[in-house]
Coordinates of N, CA, C and O in Angstrom, one line a residue:
M16 N 69.7 116.1 69.2 CA 70.9 115.7 69.8 C 71.5 116.8 70.7 O 71.2 117.9 70.5
S17 N 72.4 116.4 71.5 CA 73.0 117.4 72.5 C 73.8 118.4 71.7 O 74.5 118.1 70.8
T18 N 73.8 119.6 72.2 CA 74.7 120.7 71.7 C 75.9 120.8 72.5 O 76.8 121.6 72.2
D19 N 76.1 120.1 73.6 CA 77.2 120.1 74.4 C 78.4 119.3 73.8 O 78.3 118.1 73.5
P20 N 79.5 120.0 73.4 CA 80.6 119.3 72.7 C 81.3 118.2 73.6 O 82.0 117.4 73.1
E21 N 81.1 118.3 74.9 CA 81.6 117.2 75.8 C 80.9 115.9 75.7 O 81.4 114.9 76.1
L22 N 79.6 115.9 75.3 CA 78.8 114.7 75.2 C 79.0 114.0 73.9 O 79.0 114.6 72.8
T23 N 79.1 112.7 73.9 CA 79.2 111.9 72.7 C 77.9 111.6 72.1 O 76.9 111.6 72.9
D24 N 77.8 111.4 70.8 CA 76.6 111.1 70.2 C 76.2 109.6 70.3 O 75.2 109.1 69.9
D25 N 77.2 108.8 70.8 CA 77.0 107.3 70.9 C 77.0 107.0 72.4 O 78.0 107.0 73.1
W26 N 75.8 106.8 72.9 CA 75.7 106.5 74.4 C 74.7 105.4 74.6 O 73.8 105.1 73.8
E27 N 74.8 104.8 75.8 CA 74.0 103.8 76.3 C 74.0 103.8 77.8 O 75.1 103.9 78.4
Y28 N 72.9 103.6 78.5 CA 72.8 103.5 79.9 C 72.0 102.3 80.3 O 71.1 101.9 79.6
T29 N 72.3 101.7 81.4 CA 71.6 100.6 82.0 C 71.3 100.9 83.4 O 72.2 101.2 84.2
L30 N 70.0 100.8 83.8 CA 69.6 101.0 85.2 C 69.0 99.7 85.7 O 68.1 99.1 85.1
Q31 N 69.6 99.2 86.8 CA 69.1 98.0 87.5 C 68.1 98.4 88.5 O 68.4 99.3 89.4
V32 N 66.9 97.8 88.5 CA 65.9 98.2 89.6 C 65.5 96.9 90.3 O 65.3 95.9 89.7
P33 N 65.3 97.0 91.6 CA 64.9 95.9 92.4 C 63.4 95.7 92.2 O 62.7 96.5 91.7
A34 N 62.9 94.5 92.7 CA 61.5 94.3 92.7 C 60.9 95.1 93.9 O 60.8 94.6 95.0
D35 N 60.6 96.4 93.6 CA 60.2 97.3 94.6 C 59.2 98.3 94.0 O 59.3 98.6 92.9
P36 N 58.2 98.7 94.8 CA 57.1 99.5 94.3 C 57.7 100.9 93.8 O 57.0 101.6 93.1
M37 N 58.8 101.3 94.3 CA 59.4 102.6 93.9 C 60.1 102.5 92.5 O 60.5 103.5 91.9
A38 N 60.3 101.3 92.0 CA 61.1 101.1 90.7 C 60.5 101.9 89.6 O 61.3 102.6 88.9
P39 N 59.2 102.0 89.3 CA 58.7 102.8 88.2 C 59.0 104.2 88.3 O 59.4 104.9 87.4
C40 N 58.9 104.8 89.5 CA 59.2 106.2 89.8 C 60.7 106.5 89.5 O 61.0 107.5 88.9
I41 N 61.6 105.6 90.0 CA 63.0 105.8 89.8 C 63.3 105.8 88.3 O 64.1 106.6 87.8
A42 N 62.8 104.8 87.7 CA 63.0 104.6 86.2 C 62.5 105.9 85.4 O 63.2 106.4 84.6
R43 N 61.3 106.3 85.8 CA 60.8 107.5 85.1 C 61.7 108.7 85.2 O 62.0 109.4 84.2
R44 N 62.1 109.0 86.4 CA 63.0 110.2 86.7 C 64.4 110.0 86.0 O 64.9 111.0 85.5
T45 N 64.9 108.8 86.0 CA 66.2 108.6 85.3 C 66.0 108.8 83.8 O 66.9 109.4 83.2
L46 N 65.0 108.2 83.2 CA 64.8 108.4 81.8 C 64.6 109.8 81.4 O 65.2 110.3 80.4
R47 N 63.9 110.6 82.2 CA 63.7 112.0 81.9 C 65.0 112.7 81.8 O 65.3 113.5 80.9
T48 N 65.8 112.5 82.8 CA 67.2 113.1 82.9 C 68.0 112.7 81.6 O 68.6 113.6 81.0
I49 N 68.0 111.4 81.3 CA 68.8 111.0 80.2 C 68.3 111.7 78.9 O 69.1 112.2 78.1
F50 N 67.0 111.6 78.6 CA 66.5 112.3 77.4 C 66.7 113.8 77.4 O 67.1 114.3 76.3
E51 N 66.6 114.4 78.5 CA 66.8 115.9 78.5 C 68.3 116.2 78.3 O 68.6 117.1 77.5
E52 N 69.1 115.6 79.0 CA 70.5 115.9 79.0 C 71.2 115.5 77.6 O 72.2 116.1 77.3
H53 N 70.6 114.6 76.9 CA 71.2 114.2 75.7 C 70.5 114.8 74.5 O 70.7 114.4 73.3
G54 N 69.7 115.8 74.7 CA 69.1 116.6 73.6 C 67.9 116.0 73.0 O 67.6 116.4 71.9
F55 N 67.1 115.3 73.8 CA 65.8 114.8 73.3 C 64.7 115.2 74.2 O 63.8 114.4 74.6
P56 N 64.6 116.5 74.6 CA 63.6 116.9 75.6 C 62.2 116.7 75.0 O 61.3 116.5 75.8
E57 N 62.0 116.8 73.7 CA 60.6 116.6 73.2 C 60.1 115.2 73.3 O 58.9 114.9 73.2
L58 N 61.0 114.2 73.5 CA 60.6 112.8 73.7 C 60.5 112.4 75.2 O 60.1 111.3 75.5
A59 N 60.9 113.3 76.1 CA 61.1 112.9 77.5 C 59.7 112.5 78.1 O 59.7 111.5 78.8
D60 N 58.7 113.2 77.8 CA 57.4 112.9 78.4 C 56.9 111.5 78.0 O 56.5 110.7 78.8
T61 N 57.0 111.2 76.7 CA 56.6 109.9 76.2 C 57.5 108.8 76.7 O 57.0 107.7 77.1
A62 N 58.8 109.0 76.7 CA 59.7 108.0 77.2 C 59.5 107.7 78.7 O 59.5 106.5 79.1
E63 N 59.2 108.8 79.4 CA 58.9 108.6 80.8 C 57.6 107.8 81.1 O 57.6 106.8 81.8
L64 N 56.6 108.0 80.3 CA 55.3 107.3 80.4 C 55.5 105.8 80.0 O 55.1 104.9 80.8
L65 N 56.1 105.6 78.9 CA 56.2 104.2 78.4 C 57.1 103.4 79.3 O 56.8 102.2 79.6
T66 N 58.2 104.0 79.7 CA 59.1 103.3 80.6 C 58.4 102.9 81.9 O 58.6 101.8 82.5
S67 N 57.7 103.9 82.5 CA 56.9 103.6 83.7 C 56.0 102.5 83.5 O 55.8 101.6 84.4
E68 N 55.3 102.4 82.4 CA 54.3 101.3 82.2 C 55.1 100.0 82.1 O 54.6 99.0 82.7
L69 N 56.2 99.9 81.4 CA 56.9 98.6 81.3 C 57.6 98.2 82.6 O 57.5 97.0 83.0
V70 N 58.1 99.1 83.4 CA 58.7 98.8 84.7 C 57.6 98.4 85.7 O 57.8 97.5 86.5
T71 N 56.5 99.1 85.6 CA 55.3 98.7 86.5 C 54.9 97.2 86.1 O 54.7 96.4 87.1
N72 N 54.8 96.9 84.9 CA 54.5 95.5 84.5 C 55.6 94.5 85.0 O 55.2 93.4 85.5
A73 N 56.8 94.9 84.9 CA 57.9 94.0 85.4 C 57.7 93.8 86.9 O 57.9 92.7 87.4
Y74 N 57.4 94.9 87.7 CA 57.2 94.8 89.1 C 56.0 93.9 89.4 O 56.1 93.0 90.3
R75 N 54.9 94.1 88.7 CA 53.7 93.3 89.0 C 53.7 91.9 88.6 O 53.1 91.0 89.3
Y76 N 54.4 91.6 87.5 CA 54.3 90.2 86.9 C 55.5 89.4 87.0 O 55.5 88.3 86.4
S77 N 56.6 89.9 87.6 CA 57.8 89.0 87.8 C 58.1 89.0 89.3 O 57.7 89.9 90.0
D78 N 59.0 88.1 89.6 CA 59.3 88.0 91.1 C 60.8 88.4 91.3 O 61.3 88.1 92.4
G79 N 61.4 89.1 90.4 CA 62.8 89.4 90.6 C 63.0 90.9 90.2 O 62.1 91.6 89.9
P80 N 64.3 91.2 90.0 CA 64.7 92.6 89.6 C 64.4 92.8 88.1 O 64.0 91.9 87.4
A81 N 64.5 94.0 87.7 CA 64.4 94.4 86.3 C 65.5 95.2 85.9 O 66.3 95.7 86.7
S82 N 65.7 95.4 84.6 CA 66.7 96.2 84.1 C 66.2 97.1 82.9 O 65.4 96.6 82.1
V83 N 66.6 98.3 82.9 CA 66.2 99.3 81.9 C 67.4 99.7 81.1 O 68.4 100.2 81.7
R84 N 67.4 99.5 79.8 CA 68.5 99.9 79.0 C 68.1 100.9 78.0 O 67.0 100.8 77.3
V85 N 68.8 102.0 77.9 CA 68.5 103.1 77.0 C 69.7 103.4 76.1 O 70.8 103.5 76.6
K86 N 69.4 103.4 74.8 CA 70.5 103.5 73.8 C 70.1 104.3 72.6 O 69.1 104.2 72.1
Q87 N 71.0 105.3 72.3 CA 70.8 106.1 71.1 C 71.3 105.4 69.9 O 72.3 104.7 69.9
D88 N 70.5 105.5 68.8 CA 70.9 105.0 67.5 C 70.5 106.0 66.5 O 69.4 106.1 66.0
G89 N 71.5 106.9 66.2 CA 71.2 108.0 65.3 C 70.2 109.0 65.9 O 70.4 109.5 67.0
D90 N 69.1 109.2 65.2 CA 68.1 110.2 65.8 C 67.0 109.5 66.5 O 66.0 110.0 66.8
R91 N 67.2 108.2 66.8 CA 66.2 107.4 67.6 C 66.8 106.9 68.9 O 68.1 106.8 69.0
V92 N 66.0 106.7 69.8 CA 66.4 106.2 71.1 C 65.6 104.9 71.4 O 64.3 104.9 71.3
R93 N 66.3 103.8 71.8 CA 65.6 102.6 72.1 C 65.7 102.4 73.6 O 66.7 102.5 74.2
V94 N 64.5 102.0 74.2 CA 64.4 101.7 75.6 C 63.9 100.3 75.7 O 63.0 99.9 75.1
A95 N 64.7 99.4 76.4 CA 64.3 98.0 76.6 C 64.2 97.7 78.1 O 65.1 98.1 78.9
V96 N 63.2 97.0 78.5 CA 63.0 96.6 79.9 C 63.0 95.1 79.9 O 62.2 94.4 79.3
W97 N 63.9 94.6 80.7 CA 64.1 93.1 81.0 C 63.5 92.8 82.3 O 63.7 93.6 83.3
D98 N 62.8 91.7 82.5 CA 62.4 91.2 83.8 C 62.5 89.7 83.8 O 62.8 89.0 82.8
T99 N 62.3 89.1 85.0 CA 62.6 87.7 85.2 C 61.5 86.7 84.7 O 61.7 85.5 84.7
N100 N 60.3 87.2 84.4 CA 59.2 86.4 84.0 C 59.3 86.1 82.5 O 59.2 87.0 81.7
P101 N 59.5 84.9 82.1 CA 59.6 84.5 80.7 C 58.3 84.6 79.9 O 58.4 84.5 78.6
R102 N 57.2 84.7 80.5 CA 55.9 84.7 79.8 C 55.7 86.1 79.1 O 55.6 87.1 79.7
L103 N 55.7 86.0 77.8 CA 55.5 87.2 77.0 C 54.0 87.4 76.8 O 53.3 86.6 76.4
P104 N 53.6 88.7 77.1 CA 52.2 89.0 76.9 C 51.9 89.0 75.4 O 52.8 89.0 74.5
R105 N 50.6 88.9 75.0 CA 50.2 88.9 73.6 C 50.4 90.3 73.1 O 49.5 91.1 73.3
L106 N 51.5 90.5 72.4 CA 51.8 91.8 71.9 C 50.8 92.3 70.8 O 50.5 93.4 70.7
D107 N 50.3 91.3 70.1 CA 49.4 91.7 69.0 C 48.0 92.0 69.5 O 47.2 92.6 68.8
M108 N 47.8 91.8 70.8 CA 46.5 92.1 71.4 C 46.5 93.3 72.2 O 45.5 93.7 72.8
A109 N 47.6 94.0 72.3 CA 47.7 95.3 73.1 C 46.8 96.3 72.5 O 47.0 96.7 71.4
A110 N 45.9 96.8 73.3 CA 44.9 97.8 72.9 C 44.6 98.6 74.1 O 44.7 98.2 75.2
L111 N 44.2 99.8 73.8 CA 43.7 100.7 74.9 C 42.4 100.2 75.5 O 41.5 100.0 74.7
P112 N 42.3 100.0 76.8 CA 41.0 99.6 77.3 C 40.1 100.9 77.4 O 40.4 102.0 77.0
E113 N 38.9 100.6 78.0 CA 38.0 101.7 78.3 C 38.6 102.8 79.0 O 39.5 102.6 79.8
A114 N 38.1 104.0 78.9 CA 38.7 105.2 79.5 C 38.8 105.1 81.0 O 39.7 105.7 81.6
D115 N 37.8 104.5 81.6 CA 37.8 104.4 83.1 C 38.4 103.2 83.7 O 38.4 103.0 84.9
A116 N 39.1 102.4 82.9 CA 39.8 101.2 83.4 C 41.0 101.6 84.2 O 41.7 102.6 83.9
E117 N 41.2 100.9 85.3 CA 42.3 101.2 86.2 C 43.6 100.3 85.9 O 44.6 100.6 86.5
Q118 N 43.4 99.3 85.1 CA 44.5 98.4 84.8 C 44.4 98.0 83.3 O 43.4 98.2 82.7
G119 N 45.6 97.5 82.8 CA 45.5 96.9 81.5 C 45.8 97.9 80.4 O 45.6 97.6 79.2
R120 N 46.3 99.1 80.7 CA 46.6 100.1 79.6 C 48.0 100.1 79.2 O 48.3 100.7 78.1
G121 N 48.9 99.5 79.9 CA 50.4 99.7 79.7 C 50.8 99.4 78.2 O 51.4 100.3 77.6
L122 N 50.6 98.2 77.8 CA 51.1 97.8 76.4 C 50.3 98.5 75.4 O 50.8 98.8 74.3
G123 N 49.0 98.9 75.6 CA 48.2 99.7 74.7 C 48.8 101.0 74.5 O 48.9 101.6 73.4
L124 N 49.3 101.6 75.6 CA 50.0 103.0 75.5 C 51.3 102.9 74.7 O 51.6 103.7 73.9
V125 N 52.0 101.8 75.0 CA 53.3 101.6 74.2 C 53.0 101.5 72.8 O 53.6 102.1 71.9
R126 N 52.0 100.7 72.4 CA 51.6 100.5 71.0 C 51.2 101.8 70.4 O 51.5 102.1 69.2
L127 N 50.4 102.6 71.1 CA 49.9 103.9 70.6 C 51.0 104.9 70.4 O 51.0 105.7 69.5
C128 N 51.9 105.0 71.4 CA 52.8 106.2 71.5 C 54.2 105.9 70.9 O 54.9 106.9 70.5
A129 N 54.7 104.7 70.8 CA 56.0 104.4 70.3 C 56.1 104.4 68.8 O 55.1 104.1 68.2
D130 N 57.2 104.7 68.3 CA 57.4 104.7 66.8 C 57.5 103.2 66.4 O 57.0 102.8 65.3
S131 N 58.1 102.4 67.2 CA 58.2 100.9 67.0 C 58.3 100.3 68.3 O 58.8 100.9 69.3
W132 N 58.0 99.0 68.4 CA 58.1 98.3 69.7 C 57.9 96.8 69.5 O 57.5 96.4 68.4
G133 N 58.3 96.0 70.5 CA 58.2 94.6 70.4 C 58.7 93.9 71.6 O 59.0 94.6 72.6
G134 N 58.9 92.6 71.6 CA 59.4 91.9 72.7 C 59.7 90.5 72.4 O 59.3 90.0 71.3
F135 N 60.4 89.8 73.2 CA 60.8 88.4 73.0 C 61.2 87.8 74.3 O 61.6 88.5 75.3
E136 N 61.0 86.5 74.4 CA 61.4 85.7 75.5 C 62.9 85.4 75.5 O 63.5 85.3 74.4
L137 N 63.5 85.3 76.7 CA 64.9 84.9 76.8 C 64.9 83.6 77.5 O 64.5 83.5 78.7
R138 N 65.4 82.6 76.9 CA 65.5 81.3 77.5 C 66.8 80.7 77.1 O 67.3 80.8 76.0
D139 N 67.4 80.0 78.0 CA 68.7 79.3 77.8 C 69.8 80.1 77.2 O 70.5 79.7 76.3
Q140 N 69.9 81.3 77.7 CA 71.0 82.2 77.2 C 72.3 81.8 77.8 O 72.4 81.2 78.9
P141 N 73.4 82.0 77.0 CA 74.7 81.6 77.5 C 75.1 82.1 78.9 O 75.8 81.5 79.7
Q142 N 74.7 83.3 79.2 CA 75.0 84.0 80.5 C 74.0 83.5 81.6 O 74.1 84.0 82.7
G143 N 73.1 82.6 81.3 CA 72.2 82.2 82.3 C 71.0 83.1 82.4 O 70.2 82.9 83.3
L144 N 70.9 84.1 81.6 CA 69.8 85.0 81.7 C 68.5 84.4 81.1 O 68.6 83.7 80.1
S145 N 67.5 84.7 81.8 CA 66.2 84.2 81.3 C 65.2 85.3 81.6 O 65.5 86.3 82.3
G146 N 64.0 85.2 81.1 CA 62.9 86.2 81.3 C 62.4 86.7 80.0 O 62.3 85.9 79.0
K147 N 62.1 88.0 79.9 CA 61.7 88.5 78.7 C 62.2 90.0 78.6 O 62.6 90.6 79.6
L148 N 62.1 90.5 77.4 CA 62.6 91.8 77.1 C 61.5 92.5 76.2 O 61.1 91.9 75.2
I149 N 61.0 93.6 76.7 CA 60.0 94.4 75.9 C 60.7 95.7 75.6 O 61.4 96.3 76.5
W150 N 60.6 96.2 74.4 CA 61.4 97.4 74.0 C 60.5 98.3 73.2 O 59.4 97.9 72.6
F151 N 60.9 99.6 73.1 CA 60.2 100.6 72.2 C 61.2 101.5 71.7 O 62.3 101.7 72.3
E152 N 60.9 102.2 70.6 CA 61.8 103.2 70.0 C 61.0 104.5 69.9 O 59.8 104.5 69.5
L153 N 61.7 105.6 70.1 CA 61.2 106.9 69.8 C 62.2 107.6 68.9 O 63.4 107.5 69.1
G154 N 61.7 108.4 68.0 CA 62.5 109.1 67.0 C 62.5 110.6 67.3 O 61.4 111.2 67.7
A155 N 63.6 111.3 67.0 CA 63.6 112.7 67.2 C 62.8 113.4 66.1 O 62.7 112.9 65.0
G156 N 62.3 114.6 66.5 CA 61.5 115.4 65.5 C 60.1 115.1 65.5 O 59.5 114.3 66.1

């Protein structure tokens, strides 16, 4: 956690990204800054990688914007990526492909590197929100 007395231990950020090929890069850099500035530098590389994979999937497989939410919960940080495509991938089938594969590694990396992860479809929400949400958690230490 941060040693800066000005920073609160209870924080949450939301980044809205357009359906744009630069979205994964912007999300990666933003996540790195959040993790480093809030005292989780040891998790920054993993958070950056996993967020990039999820935002890349949002860009490739949905036709609208995406949203990245980052929230501290004690010594853990949860990152959730929402996109407009309601089709949830088979989370139980996420595995790392062959080493030379150029696609299909994203959810396998999330499964391998996150302390916990999951996802769910969003349908008929009161706010009119639909799509899906995929999340992962990383713990300090």
